[in-house]
Coordinates of C-alpha atoms and ligand atoms in Angstrom, one line a residue:
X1 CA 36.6 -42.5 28.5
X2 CA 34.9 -40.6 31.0
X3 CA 31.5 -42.8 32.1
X4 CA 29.7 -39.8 33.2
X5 CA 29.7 -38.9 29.3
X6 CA 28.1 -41.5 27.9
X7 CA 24.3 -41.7 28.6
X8 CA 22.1 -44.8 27.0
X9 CA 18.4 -44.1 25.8
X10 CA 16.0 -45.6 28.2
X11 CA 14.3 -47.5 25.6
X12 CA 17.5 -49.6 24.4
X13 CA 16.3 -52.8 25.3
X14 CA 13.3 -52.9 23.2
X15 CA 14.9 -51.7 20.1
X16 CA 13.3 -55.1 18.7
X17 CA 16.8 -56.8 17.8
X18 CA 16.2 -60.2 18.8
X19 CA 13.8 -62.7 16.5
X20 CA 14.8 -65.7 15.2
X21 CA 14.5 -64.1 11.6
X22 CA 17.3 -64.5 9.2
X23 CA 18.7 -60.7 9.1
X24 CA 17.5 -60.0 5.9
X25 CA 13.7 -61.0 6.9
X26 CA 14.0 -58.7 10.4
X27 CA 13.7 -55.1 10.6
X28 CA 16.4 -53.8 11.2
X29 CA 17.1 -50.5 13.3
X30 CA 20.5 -50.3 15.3
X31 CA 21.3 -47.8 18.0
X32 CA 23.1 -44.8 16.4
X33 CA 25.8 -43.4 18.6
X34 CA 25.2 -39.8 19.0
X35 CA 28.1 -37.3 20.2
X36 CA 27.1 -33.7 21.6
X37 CA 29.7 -31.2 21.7
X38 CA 29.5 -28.1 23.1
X39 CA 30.8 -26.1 25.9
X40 CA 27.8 -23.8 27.6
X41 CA 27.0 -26.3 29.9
X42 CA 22.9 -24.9 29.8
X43 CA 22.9 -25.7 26.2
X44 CA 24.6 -29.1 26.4
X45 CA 21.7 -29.8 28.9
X46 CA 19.0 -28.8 26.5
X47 CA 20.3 -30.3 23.6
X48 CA 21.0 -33.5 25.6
X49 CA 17.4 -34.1 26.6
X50 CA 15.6 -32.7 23.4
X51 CA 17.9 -35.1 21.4
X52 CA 16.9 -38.1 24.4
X53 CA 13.3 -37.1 23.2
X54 CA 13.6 -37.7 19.7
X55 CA 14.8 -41.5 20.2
X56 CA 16.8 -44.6 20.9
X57 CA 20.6 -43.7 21.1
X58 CA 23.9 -43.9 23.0
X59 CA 24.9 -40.8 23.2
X60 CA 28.0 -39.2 24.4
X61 CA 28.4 -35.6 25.4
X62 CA 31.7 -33.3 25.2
X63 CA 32.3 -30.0 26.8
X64 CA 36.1 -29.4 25.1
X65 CA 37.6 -30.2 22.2
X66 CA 40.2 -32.7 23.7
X67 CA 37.2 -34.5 25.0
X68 CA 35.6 -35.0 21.8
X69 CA 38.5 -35.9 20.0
X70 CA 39.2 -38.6 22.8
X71 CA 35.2 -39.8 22.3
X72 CA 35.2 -39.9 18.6
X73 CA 38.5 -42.3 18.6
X74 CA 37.1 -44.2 21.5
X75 CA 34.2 -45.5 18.7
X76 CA 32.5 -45.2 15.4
X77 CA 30.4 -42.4 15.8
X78 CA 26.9 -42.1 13.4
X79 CA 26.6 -38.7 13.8
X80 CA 28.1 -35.2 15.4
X81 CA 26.1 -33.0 16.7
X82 CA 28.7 -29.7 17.0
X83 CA 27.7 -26.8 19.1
X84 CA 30.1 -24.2 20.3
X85 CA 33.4 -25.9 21.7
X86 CA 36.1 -23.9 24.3
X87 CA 35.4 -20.8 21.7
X88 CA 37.0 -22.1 18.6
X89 CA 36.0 -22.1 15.2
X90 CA 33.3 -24.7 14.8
X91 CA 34.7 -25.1 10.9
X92 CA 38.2 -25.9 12.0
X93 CA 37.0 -28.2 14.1
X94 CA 35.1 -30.1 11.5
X95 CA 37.5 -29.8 9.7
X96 CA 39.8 -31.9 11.9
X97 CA 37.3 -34.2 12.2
X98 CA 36.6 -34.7 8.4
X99 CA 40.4 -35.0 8.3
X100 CA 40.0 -38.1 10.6
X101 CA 36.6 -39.4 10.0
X102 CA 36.1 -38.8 6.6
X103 CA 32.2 -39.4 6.3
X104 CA 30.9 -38.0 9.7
X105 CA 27.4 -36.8 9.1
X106 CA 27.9 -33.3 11.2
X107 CA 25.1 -30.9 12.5
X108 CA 26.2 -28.0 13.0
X109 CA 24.1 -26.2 16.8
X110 CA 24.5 -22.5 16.7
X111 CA 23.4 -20.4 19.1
X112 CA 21.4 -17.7 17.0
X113 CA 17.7 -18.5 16.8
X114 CA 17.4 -17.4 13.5
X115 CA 19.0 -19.0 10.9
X116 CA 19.0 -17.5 7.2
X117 CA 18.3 -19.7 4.2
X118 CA 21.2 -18.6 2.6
X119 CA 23.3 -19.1 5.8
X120 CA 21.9 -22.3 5.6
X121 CA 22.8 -23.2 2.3
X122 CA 26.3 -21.9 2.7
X123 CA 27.4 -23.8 5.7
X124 CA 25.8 -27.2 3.8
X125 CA 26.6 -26.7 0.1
X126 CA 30.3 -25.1 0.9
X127 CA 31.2 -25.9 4.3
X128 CA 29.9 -29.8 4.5
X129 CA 27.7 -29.8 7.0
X130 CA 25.3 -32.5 6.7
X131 CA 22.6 -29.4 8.5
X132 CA 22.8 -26.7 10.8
X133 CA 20.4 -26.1 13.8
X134 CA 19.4 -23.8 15.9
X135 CA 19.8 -24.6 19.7
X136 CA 17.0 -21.6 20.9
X137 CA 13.9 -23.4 22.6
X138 CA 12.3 -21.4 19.9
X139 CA 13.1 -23.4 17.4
X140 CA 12.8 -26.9 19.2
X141 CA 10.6 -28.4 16.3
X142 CA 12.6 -27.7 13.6
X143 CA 15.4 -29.5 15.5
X144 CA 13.5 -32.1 15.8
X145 CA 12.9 -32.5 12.7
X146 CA 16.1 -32.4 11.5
X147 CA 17.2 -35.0 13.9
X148 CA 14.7 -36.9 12.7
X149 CA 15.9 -36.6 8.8
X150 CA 19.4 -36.8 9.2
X151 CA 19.3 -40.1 11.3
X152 CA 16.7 -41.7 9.1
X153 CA 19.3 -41.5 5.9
X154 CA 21.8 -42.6 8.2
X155 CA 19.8 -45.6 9.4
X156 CA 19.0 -46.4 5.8
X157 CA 22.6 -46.2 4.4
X158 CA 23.8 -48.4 7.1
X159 CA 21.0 -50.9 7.0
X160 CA 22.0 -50.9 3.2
X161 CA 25.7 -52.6 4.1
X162 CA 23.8 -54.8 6.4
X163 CA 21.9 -56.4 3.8
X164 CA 24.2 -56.7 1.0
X165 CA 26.7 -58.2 2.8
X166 CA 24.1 -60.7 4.5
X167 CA 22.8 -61.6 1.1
X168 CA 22.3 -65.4 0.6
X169 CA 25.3 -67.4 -0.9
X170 CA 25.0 -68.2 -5.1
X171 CA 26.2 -71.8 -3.6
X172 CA 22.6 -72.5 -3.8
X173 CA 20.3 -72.4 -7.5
X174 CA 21.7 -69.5 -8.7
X175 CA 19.3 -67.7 -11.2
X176 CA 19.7 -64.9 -13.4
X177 CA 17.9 -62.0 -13.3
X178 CA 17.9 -58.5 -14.8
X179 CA 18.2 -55.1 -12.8
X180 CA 18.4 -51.9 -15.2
X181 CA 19.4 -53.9 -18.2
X182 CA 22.5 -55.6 -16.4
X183 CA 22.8 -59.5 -16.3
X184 CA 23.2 -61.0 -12.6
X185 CA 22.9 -63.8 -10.9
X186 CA 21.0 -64.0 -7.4
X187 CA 20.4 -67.3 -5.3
X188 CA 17.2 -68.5 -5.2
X189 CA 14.4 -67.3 -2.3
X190 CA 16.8 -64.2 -2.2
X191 CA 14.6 -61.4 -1.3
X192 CA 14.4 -58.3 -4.0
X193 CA 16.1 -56.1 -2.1
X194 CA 19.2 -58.3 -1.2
X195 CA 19.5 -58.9 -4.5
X196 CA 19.5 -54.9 -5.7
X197 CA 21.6 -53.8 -2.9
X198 CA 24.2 -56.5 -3.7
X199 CA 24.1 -55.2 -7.0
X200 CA 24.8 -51.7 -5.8
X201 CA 21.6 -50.6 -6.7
X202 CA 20.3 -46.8 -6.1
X203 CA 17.4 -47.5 -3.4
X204 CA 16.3 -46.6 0.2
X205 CA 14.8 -48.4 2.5
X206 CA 13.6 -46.1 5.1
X207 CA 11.1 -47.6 6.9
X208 CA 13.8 -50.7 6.8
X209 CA 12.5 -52.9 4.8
X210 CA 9.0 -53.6 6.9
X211 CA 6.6 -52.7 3.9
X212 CA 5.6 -49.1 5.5
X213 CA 7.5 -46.5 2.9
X214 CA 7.7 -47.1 -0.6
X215 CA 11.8 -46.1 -1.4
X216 CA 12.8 -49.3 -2.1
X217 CA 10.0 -49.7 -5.0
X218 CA 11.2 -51.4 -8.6
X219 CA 9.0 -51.6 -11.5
X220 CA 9.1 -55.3 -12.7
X221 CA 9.4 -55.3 -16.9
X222 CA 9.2 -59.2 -17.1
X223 CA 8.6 -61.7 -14.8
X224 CA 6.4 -61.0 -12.0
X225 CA 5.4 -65.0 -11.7
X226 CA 9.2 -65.2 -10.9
X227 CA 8.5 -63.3 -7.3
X228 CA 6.6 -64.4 -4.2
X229 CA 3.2 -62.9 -4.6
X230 CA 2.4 -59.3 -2.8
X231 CA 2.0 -59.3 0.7
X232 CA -0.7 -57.5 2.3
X233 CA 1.6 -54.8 3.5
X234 CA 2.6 -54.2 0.4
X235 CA -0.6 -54.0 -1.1
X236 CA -1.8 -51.4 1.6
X237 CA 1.6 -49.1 1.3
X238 CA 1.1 -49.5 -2.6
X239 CA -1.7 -48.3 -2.5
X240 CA -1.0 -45.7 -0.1
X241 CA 1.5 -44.7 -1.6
X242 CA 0.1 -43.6 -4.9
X243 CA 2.4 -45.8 -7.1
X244 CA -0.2 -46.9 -9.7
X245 CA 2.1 -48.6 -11.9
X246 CA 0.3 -52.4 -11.9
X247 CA 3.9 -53.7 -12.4
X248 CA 5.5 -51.7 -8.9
X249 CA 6.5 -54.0 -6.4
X250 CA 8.3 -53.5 -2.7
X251 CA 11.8 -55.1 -3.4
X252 CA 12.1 -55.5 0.6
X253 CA 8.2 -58.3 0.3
X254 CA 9.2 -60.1 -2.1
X255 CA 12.0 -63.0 -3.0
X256 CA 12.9 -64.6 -6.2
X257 CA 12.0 -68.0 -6.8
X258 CA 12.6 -68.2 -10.5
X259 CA 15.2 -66.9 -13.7
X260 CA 13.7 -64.4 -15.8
X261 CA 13.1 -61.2 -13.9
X262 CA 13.5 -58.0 -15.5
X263 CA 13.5 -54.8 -13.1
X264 CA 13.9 -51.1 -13.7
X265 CA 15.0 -49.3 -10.6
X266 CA 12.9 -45.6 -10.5
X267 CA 15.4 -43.0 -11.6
X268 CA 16.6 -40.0 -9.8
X269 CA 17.7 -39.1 -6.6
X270 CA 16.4 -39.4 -2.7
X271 CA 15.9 -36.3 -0.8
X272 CA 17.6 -36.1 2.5
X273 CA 15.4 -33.4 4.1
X274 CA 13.2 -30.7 3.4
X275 CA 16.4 -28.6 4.1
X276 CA 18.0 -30.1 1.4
X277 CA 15.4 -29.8 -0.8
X278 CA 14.9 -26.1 0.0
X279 CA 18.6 -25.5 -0.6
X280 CA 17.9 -26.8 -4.3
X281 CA 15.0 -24.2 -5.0
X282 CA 15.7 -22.2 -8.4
X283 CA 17.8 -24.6 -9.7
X284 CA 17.8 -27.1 -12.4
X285 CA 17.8 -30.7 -11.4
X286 CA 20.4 -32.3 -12.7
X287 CA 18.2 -35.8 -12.1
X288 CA 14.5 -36.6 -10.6
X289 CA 13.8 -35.9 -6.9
X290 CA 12.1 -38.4 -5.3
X291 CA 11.0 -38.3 -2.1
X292 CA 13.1 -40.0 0.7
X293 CA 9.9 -42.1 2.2
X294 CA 7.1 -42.1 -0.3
X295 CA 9.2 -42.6 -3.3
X296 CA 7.0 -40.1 -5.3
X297 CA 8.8 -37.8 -7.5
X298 CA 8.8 -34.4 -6.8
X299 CA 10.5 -32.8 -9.6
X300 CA 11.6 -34.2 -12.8
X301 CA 14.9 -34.3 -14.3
X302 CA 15.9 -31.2 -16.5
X303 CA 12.8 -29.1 -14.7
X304 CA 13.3 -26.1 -12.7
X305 CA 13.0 -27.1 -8.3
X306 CA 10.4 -24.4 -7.3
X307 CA 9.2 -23.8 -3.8
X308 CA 5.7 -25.6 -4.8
X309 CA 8.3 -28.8 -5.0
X310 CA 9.3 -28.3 -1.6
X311 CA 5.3 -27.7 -0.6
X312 CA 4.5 -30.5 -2.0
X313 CA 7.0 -32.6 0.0
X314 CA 5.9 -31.2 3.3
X315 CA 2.6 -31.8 2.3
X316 CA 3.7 -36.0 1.5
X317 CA 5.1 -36.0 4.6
X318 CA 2.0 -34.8 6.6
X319 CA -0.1 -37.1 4.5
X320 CA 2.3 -40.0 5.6
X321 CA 2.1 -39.5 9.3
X322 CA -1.6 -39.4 9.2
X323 CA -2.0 -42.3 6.9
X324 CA 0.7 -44.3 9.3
X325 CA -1.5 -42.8 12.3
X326 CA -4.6 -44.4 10.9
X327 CA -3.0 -47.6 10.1
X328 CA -1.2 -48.7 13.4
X329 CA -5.0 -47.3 15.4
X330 CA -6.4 -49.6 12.8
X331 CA -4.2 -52.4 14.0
X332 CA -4.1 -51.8 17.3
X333 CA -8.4 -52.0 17.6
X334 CA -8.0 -55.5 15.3
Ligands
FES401 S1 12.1 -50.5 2.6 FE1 10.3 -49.5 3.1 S2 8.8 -50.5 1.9 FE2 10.6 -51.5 1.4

């Protein structure tokens, strides 16, 4: 593997890894390895630094095909971000990849600076695609943006395995608890969210599990005395949040100390990006959308997804920054 390739994120030391914290306690946010390929060495550049910008990553860049075959089977990639490579067919290219590494995330980088909606949803609902960027300086924000989505579910979904197989053992008091009408078992001082993800429960946890989104919220039926009582972080995000149910609660704050909780998990489906949710517009959904850091639902199962949907989601996330903005200038004056 060519050293020259492979270029680490300034920041990597303080990604926060180390605390004495069991694993499921600590945030958790690893360092996604990122591969660039693409040939126009002027592009590669630009797309190297705007995607250094964004974040903490290792990130490997390719200028030919052979070269990114030989990075991807050097390590487990997180994501592939696939410009235009030695002139071939960006699909057959994914394709081989797919072949090989059967759930890449991909971004497709194309050179035009305007990409059509239904371009868009072609190369994402037929082709694969995960998204597809533009690489014009025009467009820098929406790449950012994109960046931004697309590594967020893929930080979520891996933190998921992290914490279900770092669940405490049922050596322990094992006590029985109810998620969506199921019978299980969890060990005692098991934390809510452990316990749902090693049930294979349907939930995010965006902001990974520190109390600041609300995706991993469960409404408790029976049984709140059986959890450790809300922290304040969860009161504030609660609250922010707009979940007025007096029986939510953040699965990632609290453990279980005692048999006899019953929880519903919210139904319906995450949104991975406002891309995604734009590709949906004018048709039915099949099950609630909910948004991927709020948790609020944005359009309700069997209703027709309307572009006011996909407003309102870009108005949520506005809302969120701001509210977060507040918060950590609140904090920081304390
Ligand atoms: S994972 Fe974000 S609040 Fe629980």
């Amino acid at each position: 593997m060519n050293q020259v390739n492979h270029i680490e994120s300034k920041n990597q030391s303080s990604s926060g890894q180390s605390s004495n914290n069991s694993m499921s306690d600590r945030p958790y946010n690893p360092t996604l390895r990122i591969v660039i390929a693409e040939s126009n060495p002027i592009v590669l550049q630009r797309l190297l630094q705007t995607v250094q910008d964004i974040g903490k990553w290792n990130i490997y860049i390719c200028g030919e095909y052979t070269e990114l075959i030989e990075t991807m089977s050097f390590g487990s990639t997180d994501l592939l971000l696939l410009g235009n490579v030695d002139q071939s067919s960006c699909f057959e290219i994914y394709r081989i990849c797919h072949q090989e590494w059967k759930d890449l995330p991909v971004i497709m980088v194309s050179h035009d600076a305007v990409i059509p909606d239904f371009y868009r949803n072609w190369i994402m609902e037929k082709k694969g695609f995960n998204d597809v960027v533009s690489s014009d300086p025009a467009n820098h924000n929406q790449f950012v943006k994109v960046i931004q989505n697309v590594t967020s579910v893929i930080r979520a979904q891996k933190q998921a395995l992290s914490l279900s197989s770092s669940a405490p053992s049922l050596k322990g008091d094992a006590i029985a608890l109810t998620i969506d009408g199921k019978s299980t078992k969890s060990a005692k001082g098991t934390r809510l969210l452990s316990a749902l993800l090693s049930n294979h429960a349907k939930i995010l946890k965006a902001c990974g599990g520190q109390g600041r989104c609300a995706t991993c919220h469960v409404f408790v039926q029976e049984g709140m005395e059986c959890l450790t009582p809300p922290t304040e972080q969860e009161l504030i995000t609660l609250n922010l949040m707009r979940i007025e149910k007096s029986n939510a609660r953040l699965a990632c704050q609290c453990k279980i100390l005692e048999a006899g909780l019953v929880v519903e998990i919210p139904k319906g489906k995450y949104v991975g990006s406002e891309a995604e949710l734009e590709s949906l517009v004018g048709k039915k959904a099949q099950q609630s959308l909910i948004h991927p850091i709020t948790g609020e639902t944005l359009v309700y199962e069997g209703k027709l997804i309307l572009r006011s949907a996909l407003q309102r989601m870009q108005e949520v996330d506005r809302e969120f920054e701001r509210e977060m903005g507040t918060l950590l200038t609140r904090s920081a004056i304390k």
